[in-house]
Short mmCIF file of C-alpha atoms in Angstrom, two decimals:
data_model
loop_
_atom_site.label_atom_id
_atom_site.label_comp_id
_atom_site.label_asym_id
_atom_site.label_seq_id
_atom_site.Cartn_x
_atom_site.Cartn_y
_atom_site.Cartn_z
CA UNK A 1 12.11 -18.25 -34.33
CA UNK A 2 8.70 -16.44 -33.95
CA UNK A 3 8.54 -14.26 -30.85
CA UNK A 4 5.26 -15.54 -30.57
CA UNK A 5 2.43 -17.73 -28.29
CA UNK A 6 -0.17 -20.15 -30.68
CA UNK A 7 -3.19 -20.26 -28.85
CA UNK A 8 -6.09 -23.31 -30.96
CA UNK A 9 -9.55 -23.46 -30.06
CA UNK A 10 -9.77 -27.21 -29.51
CA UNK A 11 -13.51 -27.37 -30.54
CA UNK A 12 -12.81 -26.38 -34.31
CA UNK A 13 -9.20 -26.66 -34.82
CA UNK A 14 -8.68 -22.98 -35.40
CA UNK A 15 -5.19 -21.57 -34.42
CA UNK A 16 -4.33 -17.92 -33.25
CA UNK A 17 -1.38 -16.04 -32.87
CA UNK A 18 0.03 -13.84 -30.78
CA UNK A 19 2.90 -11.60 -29.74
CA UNK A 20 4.99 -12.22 -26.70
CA UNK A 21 6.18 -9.35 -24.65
CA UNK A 22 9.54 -9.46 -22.70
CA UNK A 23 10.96 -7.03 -19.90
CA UNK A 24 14.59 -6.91 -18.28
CA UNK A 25 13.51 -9.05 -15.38
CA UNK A 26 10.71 -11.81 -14.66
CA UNK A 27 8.66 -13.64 -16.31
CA UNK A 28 7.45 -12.81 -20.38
CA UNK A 29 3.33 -11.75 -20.92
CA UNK A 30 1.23 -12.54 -24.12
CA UNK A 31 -0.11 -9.38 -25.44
CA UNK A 32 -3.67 -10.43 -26.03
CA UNK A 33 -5.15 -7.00 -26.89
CA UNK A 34 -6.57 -8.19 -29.86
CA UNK A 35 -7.63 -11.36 -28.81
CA UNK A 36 -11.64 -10.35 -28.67
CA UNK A 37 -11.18 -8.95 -32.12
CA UNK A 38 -9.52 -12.55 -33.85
CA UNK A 39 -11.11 -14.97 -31.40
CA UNK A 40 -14.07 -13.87 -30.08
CA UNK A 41 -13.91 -14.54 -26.52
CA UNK A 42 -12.64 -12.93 -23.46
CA UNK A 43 -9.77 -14.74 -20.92
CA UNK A 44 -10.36 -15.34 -17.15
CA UNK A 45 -8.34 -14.43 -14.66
CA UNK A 46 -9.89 -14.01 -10.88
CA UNK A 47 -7.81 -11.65 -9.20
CA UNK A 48 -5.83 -10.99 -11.73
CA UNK A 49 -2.94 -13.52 -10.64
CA UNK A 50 -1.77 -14.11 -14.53
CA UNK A 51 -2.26 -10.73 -16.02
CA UNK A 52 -0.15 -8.34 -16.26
CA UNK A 53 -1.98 -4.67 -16.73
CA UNK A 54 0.54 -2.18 -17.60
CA UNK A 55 4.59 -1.94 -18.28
CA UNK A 56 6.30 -0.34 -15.28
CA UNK A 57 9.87 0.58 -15.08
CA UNK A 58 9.46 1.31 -11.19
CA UNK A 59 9.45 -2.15 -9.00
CA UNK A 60 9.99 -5.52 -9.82
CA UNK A 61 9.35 -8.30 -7.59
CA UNK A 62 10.30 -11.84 -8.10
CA UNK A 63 7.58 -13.95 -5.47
CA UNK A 64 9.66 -16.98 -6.36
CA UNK A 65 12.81 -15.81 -5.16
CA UNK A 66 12.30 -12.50 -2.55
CA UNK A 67 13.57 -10.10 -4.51
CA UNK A 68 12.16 -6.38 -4.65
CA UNK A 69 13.85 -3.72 -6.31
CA UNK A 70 13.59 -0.20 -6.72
CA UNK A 71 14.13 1.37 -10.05
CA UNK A 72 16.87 -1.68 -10.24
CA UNK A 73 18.37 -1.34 -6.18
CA UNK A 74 17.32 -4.20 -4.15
CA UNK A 75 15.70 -3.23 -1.17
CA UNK A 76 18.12 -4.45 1.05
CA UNK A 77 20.62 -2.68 -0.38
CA UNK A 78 18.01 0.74 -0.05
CA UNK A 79 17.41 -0.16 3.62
CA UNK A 80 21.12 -0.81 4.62
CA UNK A 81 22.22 2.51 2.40
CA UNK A 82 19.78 5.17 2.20
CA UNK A 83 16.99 6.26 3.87
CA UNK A 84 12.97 7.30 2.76
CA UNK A 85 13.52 10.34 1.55
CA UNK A 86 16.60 8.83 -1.06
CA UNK A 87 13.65 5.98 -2.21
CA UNK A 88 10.94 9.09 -2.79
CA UNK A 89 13.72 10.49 -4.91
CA UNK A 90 14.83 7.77 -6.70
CA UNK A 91 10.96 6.74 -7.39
CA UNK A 92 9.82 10.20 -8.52
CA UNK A 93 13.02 11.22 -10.45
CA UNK A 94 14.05 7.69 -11.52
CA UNK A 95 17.61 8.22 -9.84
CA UNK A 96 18.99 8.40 -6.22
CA UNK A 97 19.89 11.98 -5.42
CA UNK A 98 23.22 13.61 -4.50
CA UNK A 99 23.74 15.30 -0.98
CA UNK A 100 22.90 18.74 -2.82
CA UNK A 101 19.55 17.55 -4.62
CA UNK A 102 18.66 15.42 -1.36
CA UNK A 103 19.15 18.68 0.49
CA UNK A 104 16.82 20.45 -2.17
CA UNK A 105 14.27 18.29 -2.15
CA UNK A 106 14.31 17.97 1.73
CA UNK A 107 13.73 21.70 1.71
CA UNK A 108 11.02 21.65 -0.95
CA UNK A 109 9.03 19.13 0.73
CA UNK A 110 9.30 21.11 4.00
CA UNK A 111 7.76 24.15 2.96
CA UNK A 112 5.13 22.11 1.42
CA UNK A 113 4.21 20.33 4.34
CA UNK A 114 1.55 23.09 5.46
CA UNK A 115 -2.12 22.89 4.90
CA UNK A 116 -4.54 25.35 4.31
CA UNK A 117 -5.87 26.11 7.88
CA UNK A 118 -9.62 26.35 6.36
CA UNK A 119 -9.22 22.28 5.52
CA UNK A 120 -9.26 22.06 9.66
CA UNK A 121 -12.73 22.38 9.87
CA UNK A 122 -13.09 19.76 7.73
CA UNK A 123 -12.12 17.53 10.96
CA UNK A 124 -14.84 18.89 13.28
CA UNK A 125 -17.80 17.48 10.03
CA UNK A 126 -16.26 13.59 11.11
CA UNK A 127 -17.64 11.36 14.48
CA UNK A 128 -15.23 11.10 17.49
CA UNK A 129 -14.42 7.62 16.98
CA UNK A 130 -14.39 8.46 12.84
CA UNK A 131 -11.72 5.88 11.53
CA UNK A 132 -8.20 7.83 10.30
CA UNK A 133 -8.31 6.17 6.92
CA UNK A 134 -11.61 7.58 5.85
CA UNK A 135 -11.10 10.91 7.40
CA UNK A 136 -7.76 10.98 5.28
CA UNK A 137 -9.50 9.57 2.26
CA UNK A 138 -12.05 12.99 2.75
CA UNK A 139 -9.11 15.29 2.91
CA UNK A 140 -7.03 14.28 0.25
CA UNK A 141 -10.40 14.33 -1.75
CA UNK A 142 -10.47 17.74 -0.45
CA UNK A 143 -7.41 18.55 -1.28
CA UNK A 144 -8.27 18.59 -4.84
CA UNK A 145 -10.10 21.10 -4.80
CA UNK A 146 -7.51 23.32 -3.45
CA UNK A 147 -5.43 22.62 -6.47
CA UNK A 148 -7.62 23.26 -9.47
CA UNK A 149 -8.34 20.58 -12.18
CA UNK A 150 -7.29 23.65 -14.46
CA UNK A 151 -3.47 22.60 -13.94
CA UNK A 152 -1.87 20.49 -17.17
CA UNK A 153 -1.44 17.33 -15.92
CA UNK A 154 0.42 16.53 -19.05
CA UNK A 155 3.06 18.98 -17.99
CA UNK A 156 5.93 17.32 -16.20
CA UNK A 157 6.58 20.06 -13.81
CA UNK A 158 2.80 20.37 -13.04
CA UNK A 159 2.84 16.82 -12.32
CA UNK A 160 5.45 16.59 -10.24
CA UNK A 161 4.72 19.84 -7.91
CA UNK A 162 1.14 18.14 -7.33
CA UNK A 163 3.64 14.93 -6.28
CA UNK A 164 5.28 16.61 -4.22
CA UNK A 165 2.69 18.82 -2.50
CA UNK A 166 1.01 15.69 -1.41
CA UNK A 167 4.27 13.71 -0.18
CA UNK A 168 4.78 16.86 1.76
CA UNK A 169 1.24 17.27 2.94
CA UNK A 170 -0.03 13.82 4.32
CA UNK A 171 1.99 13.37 7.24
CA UNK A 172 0.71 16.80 8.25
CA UNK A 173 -3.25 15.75 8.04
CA UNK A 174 -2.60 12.47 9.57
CA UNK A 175 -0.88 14.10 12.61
CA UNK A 176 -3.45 17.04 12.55
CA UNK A 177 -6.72 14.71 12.82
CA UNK A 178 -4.92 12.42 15.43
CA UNK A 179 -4.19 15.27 17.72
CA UNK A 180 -7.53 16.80 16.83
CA UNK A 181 -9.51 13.55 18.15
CA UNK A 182 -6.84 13.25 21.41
CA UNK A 183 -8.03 17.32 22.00
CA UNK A 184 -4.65 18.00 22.27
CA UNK A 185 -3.38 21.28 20.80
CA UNK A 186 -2.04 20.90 17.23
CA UNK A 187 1.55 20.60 16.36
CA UNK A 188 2.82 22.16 13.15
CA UNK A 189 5.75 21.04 10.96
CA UNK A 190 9.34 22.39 12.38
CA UNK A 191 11.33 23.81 9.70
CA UNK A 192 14.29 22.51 11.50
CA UNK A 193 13.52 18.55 11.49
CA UNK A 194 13.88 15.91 8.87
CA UNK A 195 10.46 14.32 7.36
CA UNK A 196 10.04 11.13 9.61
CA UNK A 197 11.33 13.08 12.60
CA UNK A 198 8.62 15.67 11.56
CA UNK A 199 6.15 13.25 11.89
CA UNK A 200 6.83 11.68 15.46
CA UNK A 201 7.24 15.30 16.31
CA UNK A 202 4.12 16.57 15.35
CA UNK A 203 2.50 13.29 16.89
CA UNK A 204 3.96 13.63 20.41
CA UNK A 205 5.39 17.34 21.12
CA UNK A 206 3.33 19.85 23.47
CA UNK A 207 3.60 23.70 23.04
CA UNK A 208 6.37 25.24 24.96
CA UNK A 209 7.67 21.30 25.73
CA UNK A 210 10.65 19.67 25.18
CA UNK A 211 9.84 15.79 23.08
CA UNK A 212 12.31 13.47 23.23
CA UNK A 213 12.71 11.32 19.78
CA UNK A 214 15.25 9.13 19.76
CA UNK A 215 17.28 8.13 16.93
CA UNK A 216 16.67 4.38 16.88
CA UNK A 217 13.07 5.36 16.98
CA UNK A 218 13.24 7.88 14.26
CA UNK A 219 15.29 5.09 12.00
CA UNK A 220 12.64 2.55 12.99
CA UNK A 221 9.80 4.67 11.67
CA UNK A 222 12.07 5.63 8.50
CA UNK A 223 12.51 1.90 7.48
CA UNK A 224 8.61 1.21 7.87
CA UNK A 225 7.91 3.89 5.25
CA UNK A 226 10.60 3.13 3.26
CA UNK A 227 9.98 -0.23 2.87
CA UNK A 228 6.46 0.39 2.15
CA UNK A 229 6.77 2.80 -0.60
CA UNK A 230 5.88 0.83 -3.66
CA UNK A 231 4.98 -2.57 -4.62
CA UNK A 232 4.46 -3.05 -7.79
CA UNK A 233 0.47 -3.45 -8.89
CA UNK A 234 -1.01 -4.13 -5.81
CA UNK A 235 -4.74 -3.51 -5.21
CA UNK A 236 -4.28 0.45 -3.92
CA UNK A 237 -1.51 0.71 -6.69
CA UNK A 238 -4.29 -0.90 -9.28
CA UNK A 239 -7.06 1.17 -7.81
CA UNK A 240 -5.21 4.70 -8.18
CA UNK A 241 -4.27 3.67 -12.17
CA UNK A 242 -7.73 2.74 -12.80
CA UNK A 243 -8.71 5.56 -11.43
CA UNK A 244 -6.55 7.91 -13.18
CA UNK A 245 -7.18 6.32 -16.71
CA UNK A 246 -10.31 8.36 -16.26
CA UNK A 247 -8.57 11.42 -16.50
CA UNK A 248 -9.85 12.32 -12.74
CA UNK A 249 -7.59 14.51 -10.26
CA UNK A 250 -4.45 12.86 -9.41
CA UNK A 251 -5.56 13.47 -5.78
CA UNK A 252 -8.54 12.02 -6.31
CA UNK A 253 -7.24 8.95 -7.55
CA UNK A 254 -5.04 8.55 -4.29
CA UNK A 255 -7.60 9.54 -1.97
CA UNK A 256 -9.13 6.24 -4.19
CA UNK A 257 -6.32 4.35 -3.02
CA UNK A 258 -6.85 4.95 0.18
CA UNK A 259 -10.23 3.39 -0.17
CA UNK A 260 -8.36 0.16 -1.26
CA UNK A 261 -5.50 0.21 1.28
CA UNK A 262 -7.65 0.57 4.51
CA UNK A 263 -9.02 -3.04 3.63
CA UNK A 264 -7.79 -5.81 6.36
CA UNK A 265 -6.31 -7.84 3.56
CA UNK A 266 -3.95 -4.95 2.57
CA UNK A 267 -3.54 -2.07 4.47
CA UNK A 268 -4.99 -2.74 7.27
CA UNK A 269 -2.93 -6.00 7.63
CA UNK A 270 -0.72 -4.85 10.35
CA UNK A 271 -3.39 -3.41 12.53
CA UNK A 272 -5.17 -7.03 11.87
CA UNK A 273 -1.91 -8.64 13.02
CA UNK A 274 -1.86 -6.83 16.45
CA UNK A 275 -5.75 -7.34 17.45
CA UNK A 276 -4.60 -10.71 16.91
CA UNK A 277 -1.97 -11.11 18.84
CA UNK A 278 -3.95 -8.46 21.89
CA UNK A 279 -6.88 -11.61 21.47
CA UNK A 280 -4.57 -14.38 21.95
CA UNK A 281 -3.39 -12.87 24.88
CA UNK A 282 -0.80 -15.11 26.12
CA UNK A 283 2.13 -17.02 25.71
CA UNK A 284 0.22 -20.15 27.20
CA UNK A 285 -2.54 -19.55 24.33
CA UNK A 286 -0.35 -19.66 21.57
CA UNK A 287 -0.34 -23.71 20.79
CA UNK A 288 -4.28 -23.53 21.11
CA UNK A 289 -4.33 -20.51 18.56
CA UNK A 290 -1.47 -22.80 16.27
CA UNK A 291 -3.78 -25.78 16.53
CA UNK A 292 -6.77 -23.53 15.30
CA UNK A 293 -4.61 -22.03 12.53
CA UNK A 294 -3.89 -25.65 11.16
CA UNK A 295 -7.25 -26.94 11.06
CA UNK A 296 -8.66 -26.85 7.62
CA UNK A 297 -12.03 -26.63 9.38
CA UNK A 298 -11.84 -23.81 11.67
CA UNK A 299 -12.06 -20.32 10.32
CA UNK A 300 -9.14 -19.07 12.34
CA UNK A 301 -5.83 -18.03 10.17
CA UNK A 302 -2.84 -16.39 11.64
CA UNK A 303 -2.38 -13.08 10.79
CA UNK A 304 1.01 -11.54 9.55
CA UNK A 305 2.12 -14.47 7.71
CA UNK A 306 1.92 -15.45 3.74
CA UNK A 307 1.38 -12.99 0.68
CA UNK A 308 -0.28 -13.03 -2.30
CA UNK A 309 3.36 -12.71 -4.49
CA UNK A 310 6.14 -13.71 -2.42
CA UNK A 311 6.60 -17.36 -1.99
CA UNK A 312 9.66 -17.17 -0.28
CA UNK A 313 10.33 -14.96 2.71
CA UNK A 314 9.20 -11.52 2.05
CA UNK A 315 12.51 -9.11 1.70
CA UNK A 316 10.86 -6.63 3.61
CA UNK A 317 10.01 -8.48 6.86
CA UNK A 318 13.68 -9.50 6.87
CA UNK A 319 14.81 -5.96 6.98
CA UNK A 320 12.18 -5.08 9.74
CA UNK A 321 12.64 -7.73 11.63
CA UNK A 322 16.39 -6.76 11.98
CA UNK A 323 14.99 -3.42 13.04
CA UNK A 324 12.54 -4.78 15.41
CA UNK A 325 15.24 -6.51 17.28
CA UNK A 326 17.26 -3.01 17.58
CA UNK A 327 14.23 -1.23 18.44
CA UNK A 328 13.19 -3.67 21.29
CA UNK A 329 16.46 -3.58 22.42
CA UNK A 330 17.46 -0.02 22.38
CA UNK A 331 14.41 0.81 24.39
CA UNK A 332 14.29 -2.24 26.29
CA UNK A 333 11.45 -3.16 25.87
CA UNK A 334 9.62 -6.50 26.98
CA UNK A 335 5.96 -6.65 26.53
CA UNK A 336 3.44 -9.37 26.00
CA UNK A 337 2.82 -8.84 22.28
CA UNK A 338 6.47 -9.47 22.15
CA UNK A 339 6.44 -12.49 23.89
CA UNK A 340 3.89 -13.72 22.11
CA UNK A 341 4.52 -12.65 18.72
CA UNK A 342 8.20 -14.48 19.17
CA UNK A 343 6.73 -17.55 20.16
CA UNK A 344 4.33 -17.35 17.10
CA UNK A 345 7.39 -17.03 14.89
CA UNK A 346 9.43 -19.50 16.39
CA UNK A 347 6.76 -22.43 15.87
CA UNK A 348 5.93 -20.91 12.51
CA UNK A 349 9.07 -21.33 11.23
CA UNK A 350 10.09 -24.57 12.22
CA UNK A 351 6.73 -26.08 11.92
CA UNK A 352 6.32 -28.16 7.73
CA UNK A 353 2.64 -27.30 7.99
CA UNK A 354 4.03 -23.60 7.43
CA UNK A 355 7.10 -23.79 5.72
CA UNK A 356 5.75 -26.29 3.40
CA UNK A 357 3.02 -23.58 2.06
CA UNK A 358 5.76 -21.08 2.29
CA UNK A 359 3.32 -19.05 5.29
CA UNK A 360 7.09 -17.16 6.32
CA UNK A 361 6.35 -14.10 8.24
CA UNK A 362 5.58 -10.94 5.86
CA UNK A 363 5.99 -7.20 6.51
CA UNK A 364 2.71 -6.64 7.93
CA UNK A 365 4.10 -8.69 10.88
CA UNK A 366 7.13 -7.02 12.16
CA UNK A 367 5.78 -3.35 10.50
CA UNK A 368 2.64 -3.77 13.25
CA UNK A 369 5.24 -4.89 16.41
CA UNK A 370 7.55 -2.11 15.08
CA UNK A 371 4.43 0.80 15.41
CA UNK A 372 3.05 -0.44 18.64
CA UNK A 373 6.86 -0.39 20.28
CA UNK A 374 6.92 3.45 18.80
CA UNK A 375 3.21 3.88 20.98
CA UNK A 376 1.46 4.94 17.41
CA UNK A 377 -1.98 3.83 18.04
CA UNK A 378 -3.07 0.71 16.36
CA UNK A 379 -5.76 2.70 14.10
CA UNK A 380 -3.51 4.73 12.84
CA UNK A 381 -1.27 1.65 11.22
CA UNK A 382 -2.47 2.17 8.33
CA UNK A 383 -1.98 5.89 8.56
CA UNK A 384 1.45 4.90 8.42
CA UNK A 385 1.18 3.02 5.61
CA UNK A 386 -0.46 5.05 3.37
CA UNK A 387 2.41 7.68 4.02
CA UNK A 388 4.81 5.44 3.51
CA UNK A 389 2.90 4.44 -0.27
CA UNK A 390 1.83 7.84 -1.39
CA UNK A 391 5.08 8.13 -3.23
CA UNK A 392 4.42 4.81 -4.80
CA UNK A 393 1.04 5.98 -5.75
CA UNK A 394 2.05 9.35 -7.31
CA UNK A 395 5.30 7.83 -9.10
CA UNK A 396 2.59 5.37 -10.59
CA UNK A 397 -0.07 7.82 -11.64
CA UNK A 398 2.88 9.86 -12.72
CA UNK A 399 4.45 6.83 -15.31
CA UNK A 400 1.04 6.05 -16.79
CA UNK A 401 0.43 9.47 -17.79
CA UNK A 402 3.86 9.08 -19.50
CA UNK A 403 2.62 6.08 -21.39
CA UNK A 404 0.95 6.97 -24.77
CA UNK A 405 -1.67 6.30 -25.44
CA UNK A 406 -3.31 6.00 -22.03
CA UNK A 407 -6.84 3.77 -22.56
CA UNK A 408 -9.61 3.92 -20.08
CA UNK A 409 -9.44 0.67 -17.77
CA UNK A 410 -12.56 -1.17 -18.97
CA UNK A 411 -12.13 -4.60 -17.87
CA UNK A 412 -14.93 -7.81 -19.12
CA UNK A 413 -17.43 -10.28 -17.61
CA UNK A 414 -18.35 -13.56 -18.14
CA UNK A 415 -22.51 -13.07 -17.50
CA UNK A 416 -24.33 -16.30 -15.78
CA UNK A 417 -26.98 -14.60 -15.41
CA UNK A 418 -30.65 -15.18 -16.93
CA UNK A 419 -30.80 -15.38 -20.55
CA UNK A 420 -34.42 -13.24 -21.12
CA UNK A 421 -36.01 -12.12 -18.01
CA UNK A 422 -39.73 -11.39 -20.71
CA UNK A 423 -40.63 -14.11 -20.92
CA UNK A 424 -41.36 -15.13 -16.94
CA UNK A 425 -42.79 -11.57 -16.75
CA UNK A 426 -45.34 -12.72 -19.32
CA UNK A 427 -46.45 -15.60 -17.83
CA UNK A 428 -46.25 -14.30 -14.41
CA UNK A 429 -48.77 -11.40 -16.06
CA UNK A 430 -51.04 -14.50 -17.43
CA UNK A 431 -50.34 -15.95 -14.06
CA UNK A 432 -52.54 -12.86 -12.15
CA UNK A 433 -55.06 -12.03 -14.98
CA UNK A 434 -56.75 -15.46 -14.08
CA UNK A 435 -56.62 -15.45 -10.66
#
């Protein structure tokens, strides 16, 4: 039997053929690279929801059933096992690292984690009230130009010290910029503190002062950037391998991701989800805001719930909202949001007008209650995020520079637009020579 999809043009009876590709998991694609050449026409896809635009051995997800894995580890089994650090390994390297290369690699991205001081003047060129994302989109642009395009990005080892540098580095420059708009004196990486600790740390400490991190809240922080380092061709993932199929700077192709993450329908999801839930504001509002959400006329939608791929509850929320419940609990906390973001999700999930269009709560959801219980500011969400993904990002630049041969991505258009714009012009010329 031919491993093969028959595609006939209906209008004059004329068949095509073409080869059907198959990977370890999920569904089969029809390669239709040539179909322009044989056929003639293009295909149409809006968004992109049947196409699939590369071959990845990194994540797979399964929409239909929740699954997300890692290199082949589920993520629940990367949540309950390992922590970030192990996932940054295992996507960079393509295996989970012993005690002794976790150690090494812990070390290595320490070091690494200092900027160049002259990139802190960079912060004074932004407004006060300059949004995180795009000042971090500037200085990773930036950053470029500290490491010169004259590096072989075709080397392995030159590819993976620029990963590494910038894993190492981002935390730093989001933490930097967030003290520098506060006016607080800036906090450099301790030598002597694991990367997410690092983070809260340089967030929160004062010179000469003793910050108190707790471990729950240190684990909580962990799990939100592990479970938001990759995820398979998203738009920021898309956006940083279009990008690089241009041959630009592999830092300039993140800071492009950025650019695509900061939108509310990705990145920005979270921070979305809490203004949401801040606007409801209360408990007694939260039928009103239900009724709203189910009315086909009313613009209103709930935030936090649904996702493009998963059509089943997303893996991820499960995990974090198993860490949300610790979190709350270890710190006791009891806050509005809280209340009201439980209520939400207890109508939500009983309700058929949700669970029939499978609108289960996502990771955006628990990820935003999870940041605002750890007091990071809600504009700096997807800060957090785009920490958590730079790994993803790199790993995925990293992969298609492995791929041979690596084409330019040139997508098509169907034009609707006029067919010969001369001819008006003419007659709108006659038009004025006899008035």
């Amino acid at each position: 039997m031919s491993n093969t999809v028959t595609l006939t043009d209906n209008r004059t009876g004329k068949s095509y053929e073409f080869p059907i590709i198959d990977g370890t998991l999920g569904p089969s694609a029809i390669d239709i690279t040539t179909l322009y050449r044989q056929v003639g026409m293009f295909t149409y896809d809006n968004g992109y929801t049947s196409t699939a635009s590369c071959k990845s051995d990194i994540t797979f997800i399964d929409g239909e059933e929740g699954i997300l894995k890692h290199r082949g580890y589920s993520i629940e089994y990367l949540a309950e096992n390992k922590i970030f650090l192990d996932v940054v390994y295992l996507l960079l390297y393509k295996k989970l690292p012993t005690t002794q290369e976790l150690m090494t690699f812990r070390k290595e991205l320490k070091t690494r984690s200092f900027i160049n001081e002259k990139m802190l003047k960079l912060f004074d060129a932004f407004p006060d009230r300059a949004h995180p994302m795009a000042v971090l989109q500037a200085c990773i642009a930036t950053l470029s130009t500290y490491y010169s395009r004259e590096m072989d990005f075709n080397d392995p080892n030159e590819s993976m010290e620029l990963a590494i540098r910038i894993i190492a580095k981002m935390p730093t420059l989001a933490a930097f910029y967030y003290r520098h708009t506060m006016g607080y004196p800036l906090i450099y990486p301790d030598l002597d503190r694991g990367f997410t600790e690092n983070f809260l740390y340089m967030m929160r400490s004062f010179p000469h002062s003793y910050v108190d991190l707790r471990p729950i809240e240190v684990k909580a922080l962990d799990s939100v950037l592990m479970l938001h380092a990759d995820h398979e061709q998203n738009a920021s993932t898309t956006t940083v391998r279009t990008v690089g199929s241009t041959h630009s700077h592999p830092y300039a192709c993140i800071s492009a991701g950025i650019g695509a993450l900061w939108g509310h329908a990705h990145g920005g999801a979270n921070e979305s989800v809490v203004r949401q839930l801040e606007m409801i504001g209360s408990v007694d509002n939260v039928d009103k805001y239900i009724k709203k959400a189910k009315d086909k006329d009313d613009p209103f939608r709930l935030m936090g719930f649904g996702h493009r791929v998963y059509k089943n509850y997303d893996p991820r929320a499960k995990v974090l909202k198993k860490m949300r419940s610790k979190l709350i609990d270890e710190l006791d906390i009891d806050t509005n949001l809280i209340r009201i973001a439980n209520r939400i999700e207890e109508i939500v999930l009983q309700d058929d007008y949700f669970v029939s269009r499978h609108l289960y709560p996502n990771v955006d959801f628990n990820s935003g209650l999870i940041l605002k219980a750890l007091n990071i500011p809600t504009d700096m969400f997807a800060v957090i995020f785009t920490i958590g993904r730079t790994p993803g990002w790199i790993s995925q630049w990293m992969e298609m520079r492995e791929h041979a041969p690596m084409k330019i991505v040139r997508p098509r258009q169907i034009y609707v637009g006029p067919k010969s714009g001369e001819e008006d012009d003419r007659k709108t010329q006659i038009e004025l020579k006899v008035k």
